Amino acid sequence: MLRKFDYPWLLLKRSLWLILPIAGIGMAENKLGNQRCTNLVIAIEGDSGTRFLNQMDVRMLVTENGADPLLGSRLSDVALNDLENRVRRNKLIRKCQVYRDLKGNVVVEVEQERPLARWINTSENGEMRNSSGYYISDEGVFFPLSDSYSARALLVSGSFFSDAEKLKTTKGASLMELLRFLNTDPFWKAQVAQLNADKDGEISFMTVLGDQRIEFGTAENYVSKFNKLKMFYNEILSQDWSRYKKISIKFQNQIVCE
């Protein structure tokens, strides 16, 4: 007979295990909603060497240049999504997340864009026309130069880079892979000074050592082309780096020098 009374007791205990945490969360949410914003905490993530924006820049974005200071505002009245959208309007920012914590802080976490290359405006003979240009991210996104910081990135030129939609084509995808390769391979990262891609995706670049113009062709099979060029460096050019001014490796199984 005693077992009949055990079931309601067990049911009550299990119900309490569910109700108490929910009640605790509700009380915490209510307390948090009634809290006032005591501080604006800003964290900038990304490449440690990149400083497109500082904390004051982000603070001004969040507060609409001080028009919406947030400090002292009731946390329940703070529209977190609106704050995120304010910050994301800046093209130098890749991602943004805004949330509130139990200490009464509004926390803003931003990730800067990562420059893979920097496009520069040049004439047909390769001379820079002006200082205008933009960065190209590792995802093929164009974003503007910063007034306060100039990132070290591979210089690229040519009409192929003038349209972001071209980077989404098959040729563009291969070219983006090539740019990523140049940013990760220690030898070629140091050797390639500037890369040009014309409207058809035909690539040429200038080298640091030897000051040569390399006619590369399209970006397809770029690994085998670089391997062929490096073998040529080791076996021929290492004897005299100024021997040739132009080297073409765009034809299969051929290296043409001038």
Coordinates of C-alpha atoms in Angstrom, one line a residue:
M1 CA 0.0 0.0 0.0
L2 CA 2.8 2.4 0.7
R3 CA 4.0 2.2 -2.9
K4 CA 0.8 3.9 -4.1
F5 CA 1.8 7.1 -2.2
D6 CA 5.3 7.0 -3.7
Y7 CA 4.2 7.9 -7.2
P8 CA 2.7 11.4 -6.4
W9 CA 5.8 12.2 -4.4
L10 CA 8.1 11.1 -7.3
L11 CA 6.0 13.1 -9.7
L12 CA 6.2 16.2 -7.5
K13 CA 10.0 15.9 -7.2
R14 CA 10.4 15.6 -11.0
S15 CA 8.1 18.6 -11.5
L16 CA 10.2 20.6 -9.1
W17 CA 13.3 19.8 -11.1
L18 CA 11.7 21.3 -14.1
I19 CA 9.9 24.2 -12.5
L20 CA 12.7 25.6 -10.4
P21 CA 15.2 26.1 -13.2
I22 CA 12.5 27.7 -15.3
A23 CA 11.5 30.0 -12.5
G24 CA 15.1 30.9 -11.9
I25 CA 15.7 31.8 -15.5
G26 CA 12.5 33.9 -15.4
M27 CA 13.7 35.8 -12.3
A28 CA 17.1 36.3 -13.9
E29 CA 15.6 37.6 -17.1
N30 CA 13.3 40.0 -15.1
K31 CA 16.2 41.3 -13.1
L32 CA 18.3 41.7 -16.2
G33 CA 15.5 43.5 -18.0
N34 CA 15.2 46.0 -15.1
Q35 CA 18.9 46.6 -15.0
R36 CA 20.4 49.8 -16.4
C37 CA 23.3 49.7 -18.9
T38 CA 26.4 50.4 -16.8
N39 CA 29.1 50.1 -19.5
L40 CA 29.7 49.5 -23.2
V41 CA 32.3 46.7 -23.6
I42 CA 33.9 46.4 -27.1
A43 CA 35.9 43.5 -28.3
I44 CA 37.6 43.6 -31.7
E45 CA 38.6 40.2 -33.2
G46 CA 40.5 39.2 -36.3
D47 CA 44.1 39.3 -37.5
S48 CA 46.2 40.7 -34.7
G49 CA 48.2 42.8 -37.2
T50 CA 45.1 44.4 -38.7
R51 CA 43.8 47.6 -37.2
F52 CA 41.3 49.1 -39.5
L53 CA 39.1 50.2 -36.5
N54 CA 39.8 50.9 -32.9
Q55 CA 37.4 50.7 -29.9
M56 CA 36.4 54.4 -30.2
D57 CA 35.4 53.9 -33.9
V58 CA 33.1 51.0 -32.9
R59 CA 31.7 53.0 -30.0
M60 CA 30.8 55.8 -32.3
L61 CA 29.1 53.3 -34.7
V62 CA 27.1 51.8 -31.8
T63 CA 26.0 55.1 -30.4
E64 CA 25.3 56.9 -33.7
N65 CA 28.2 59.2 -33.0
G66 CA 27.1 59.8 -29.5
A67 CA 23.4 60.6 -30.3
D68 CA 22.3 57.3 -28.5
P69 CA 24.8 56.9 -25.6
L70 CA 23.1 53.8 -24.2
L71 CA 24.6 54.3 -20.7
G72 CA 21.8 54.4 -18.2
S73 CA 19.3 52.9 -20.6
R74 CA 17.1 50.1 -19.3
L75 CA 18.6 46.9 -20.8
S76 CA 15.1 45.6 -21.8
D77 CA 14.7 48.7 -23.9
V78 CA 18.0 48.2 -25.8
A79 CA 17.3 46.8 -29.3
L80 CA 20.3 44.6 -29.8
N81 CA 19.5 43.8 -33.5
D82 CA 19.4 47.5 -34.3
L83 CA 22.8 48.0 -32.7
E84 CA 24.2 45.1 -34.8
N85 CA 22.8 46.6 -37.9
R86 CA 24.4 50.0 -37.1
V87 CA 27.8 48.5 -36.8
R88 CA 27.4 46.2 -39.9
R89 CA 26.9 49.3 -42.1
N90 CA 30.6 49.9 -41.9
K91 CA 32.2 47.9 -44.7
L92 CA 35.4 47.3 -42.8
I93 CA 33.5 45.0 -40.4
R94 CA 33.0 41.4 -41.3
K95 CA 30.7 40.3 -38.4
C96 CA 29.1 41.8 -35.4
Q97 CA 27.3 40.4 -32.4
V98 CA 25.7 42.5 -29.6
Y99 CA 24.4 41.1 -26.3
R100 CA 24.0 42.0 -22.7
D101 CA 25.5 40.3 -19.7
L102 CA 24.5 39.9 -16.0
K103 CA 26.7 42.8 -14.9
G104 CA 24.7 45.3 -16.9
N105 CA 27.1 45.6 -19.8
V106 CA 26.2 45.9 -23.4
V107 CA 28.9 43.8 -25.1
V108 CA 29.8 44.4 -28.8
E109 CA 32.0 41.8 -30.5
V110 CA 33.2 42.7 -34.0
E111 CA 35.4 40.9 -36.5
Q112 CA 37.2 43.0 -39.0
E113 CA 37.4 42.1 -42.7
R114 CA 40.6 40.2 -43.7
P115 CA 42.4 41.7 -46.7
L116 CA 43.7 39.1 -49.2
A117 CA 44.8 41.7 -51.8
R118 CA 44.6 45.4 -52.5
W119 CA 43.4 46.5 -56.0
I120 CA 45.2 49.6 -57.4
N121 CA 44.2 51.7 -60.4
T122 CA 46.8 51.4 -63.1
S123 CA 47.3 52.4 -66.7
E124 CA 47.9 49.8 -69.5
N125 CA 51.6 50.1 -69.0
G126 CA 51.3 49.4 -65.3
E127 CA 51.7 52.9 -63.9
M128 CA 49.6 53.8 -60.9
R129 CA 47.0 56.4 -61.8
N130 CA 46.0 57.6 -58.4
S131 CA 45.9 56.4 -54.8
S132 CA 42.3 55.1 -55.0
G133 CA 41.5 51.4 -54.7
Y134 CA 40.0 48.9 -52.4
Y135 CA 40.7 45.7 -50.5
I136 CA 39.5 42.2 -51.6
S137 CA 38.7 39.9 -48.8
D138 CA 39.5 36.1 -48.7
E139 CA 35.8 35.6 -49.6
G140 CA 36.0 37.9 -52.7
V141 CA 34.2 40.8 -51.0
F142 CA 35.3 44.3 -51.9
F143 CA 35.7 46.7 -49.0
P144 CA 37.2 50.3 -48.8
L145 CA 40.5 51.5 -47.7
S146 CA 40.9 52.8 -44.2
D147 CA 41.9 56.4 -43.4
S148 CA 43.8 55.3 -40.3
Y149 CA 45.5 52.0 -41.3
S150 CA 47.1 50.5 -44.5
A151 CA 47.2 46.8 -44.4
R152 CA 50.1 44.9 -46.0
A153 CA 48.5 42.9 -48.8
L154 CA 49.4 41.7 -52.3
L155 CA 48.9 44.5 -54.8
V156 CA 46.6 43.5 -57.7
S157 CA 45.5 45.5 -60.8
G158 CA 43.7 44.9 -64.0
S159 CA 40.1 45.1 -65.2
F160 CA 39.2 41.6 -64.1
F161 CA 39.2 42.9 -60.5
S162 CA 36.9 45.9 -61.3
D163 CA 33.8 43.7 -61.0
A164 CA 33.1 41.6 -57.9
E165 CA 30.7 39.4 -59.9
K166 CA 33.6 38.1 -62.0
L167 CA 35.2 36.6 -58.9
K168 CA 32.2 34.4 -58.6
T169 CA 32.7 32.8 -62.1
T170 CA 34.8 29.7 -62.7
K171 CA 37.8 31.8 -63.7
G172 CA 37.3 34.0 -60.7
A173 CA 37.2 31.1 -58.3
S174 CA 40.5 29.8 -59.7
L175 CA 42.0 33.3 -59.4
M176 CA 40.8 33.6 -55.8
E177 CA 42.5 30.2 -55.0
L178 CA 45.7 31.5 -56.6
L179 CA 45.6 34.6 -54.4
R180 CA 45.1 32.5 -51.3
F181 CA 48.1 30.4 -52.4
L182 CA 50.3 33.5 -52.8
N183 CA 49.3 34.6 -49.3
T184 CA 50.2 31.3 -47.7
D185 CA 53.3 30.1 -49.6
P186 CA 56.4 31.8 -48.0
F187 CA 58.5 31.8 -51.2
W188 CA 55.9 33.2 -53.6
K189 CA 54.5 35.6 -51.0
A190 CA 57.9 37.2 -50.8
Q191 CA 58.6 36.9 -54.6
V192 CA 55.5 38.3 -56.2
A193 CA 55.4 42.1 -56.0
Q194 CA 52.3 42.8 -58.0
L195 CA 49.7 40.8 -60.0
N196 CA 47.6 41.9 -62.9
A197 CA 44.6 40.2 -64.4
D198 CA 43.1 41.5 -67.6
K199 CA 39.4 41.3 -68.6
D200 CA 39.8 37.7 -69.8
G201 CA 41.5 36.6 -66.6
E202 CA 45.0 36.4 -68.2
I203 CA 47.5 36.9 -65.4
S204 CA 50.9 38.5 -65.3
F205 CA 53.0 39.5 -62.4
M206 CA 56.2 41.3 -61.4
T207 CA 58.8 39.6 -59.3
V208 CA 60.9 41.1 -56.5
L209 CA 64.1 39.1 -57.1
G210 CA 65.2 39.7 -60.7
D211 CA 62.5 42.2 -61.5
Q212 CA 60.9 40.1 -64.2
R213 CA 57.5 40.1 -65.8
I214 CA 56.0 36.7 -65.7
E215 CA 53.2 35.9 -68.2
F216 CA 51.2 33.3 -66.3
G217 CA 48.1 32.7 -68.4
T218 CA 44.9 31.9 -66.6
A219 CA 44.8 30.7 -63.0
E220 CA 43.9 27.1 -63.9
N221 CA 46.6 24.6 -62.9
Y222 CA 48.4 27.3 -61.0
V223 CA 50.3 24.9 -58.7
S224 CA 51.9 23.1 -61.6
K225 CA 52.8 26.4 -63.2
F226 CA 54.5 27.7 -60.1
N227 CA 56.3 24.4 -59.7
K228 CA 57.6 24.7 -63.3
L229 CA 58.7 28.3 -62.7
K230 CA 60.5 27.4 -59.4
M231 CA 62.4 24.6 -61.2
F232 CA 63.4 27.2 -63.8
Y233 CA 64.6 29.5 -61.1
N234 CA 66.7 26.8 -59.5
E235 CA 68.3 25.5 -62.7
I236 CA 68.6 28.6 -64.9
L237 CA 68.0 31.9 -63.2
S238 CA 70.0 31.1 -60.0
Q239 CA 73.1 31.6 -62.1
D240 CA 72.1 35.1 -63.3
W241 CA 68.8 36.6 -62.0
S242 CA 69.0 39.6 -64.4
R243 CA 69.4 37.3 -67.5
Y244 CA 65.8 37.7 -68.6
K245 CA 63.2 40.5 -68.3
K246 CA 60.1 38.5 -69.4
I247 CA 59.3 34.9 -68.8
S248 CA 56.2 33.2 -70.2
I249 CA 54.9 29.9 -68.6
K250 CA 51.3 30.1 -69.9
F251 CA 51.9 27.5 -72.6
Q252 CA 51.9 23.8 -71.5
N253 CA 55.3 22.2 -71.2
Q254 CA 57.0 25.4 -72.5
I255 CA 58.9 28.3 -70.9
V256 CA 59.6 31.2 -73.3
C257 CA 62.1 33.8 -72.2
E258 CA 63.2 37.2 -73.5

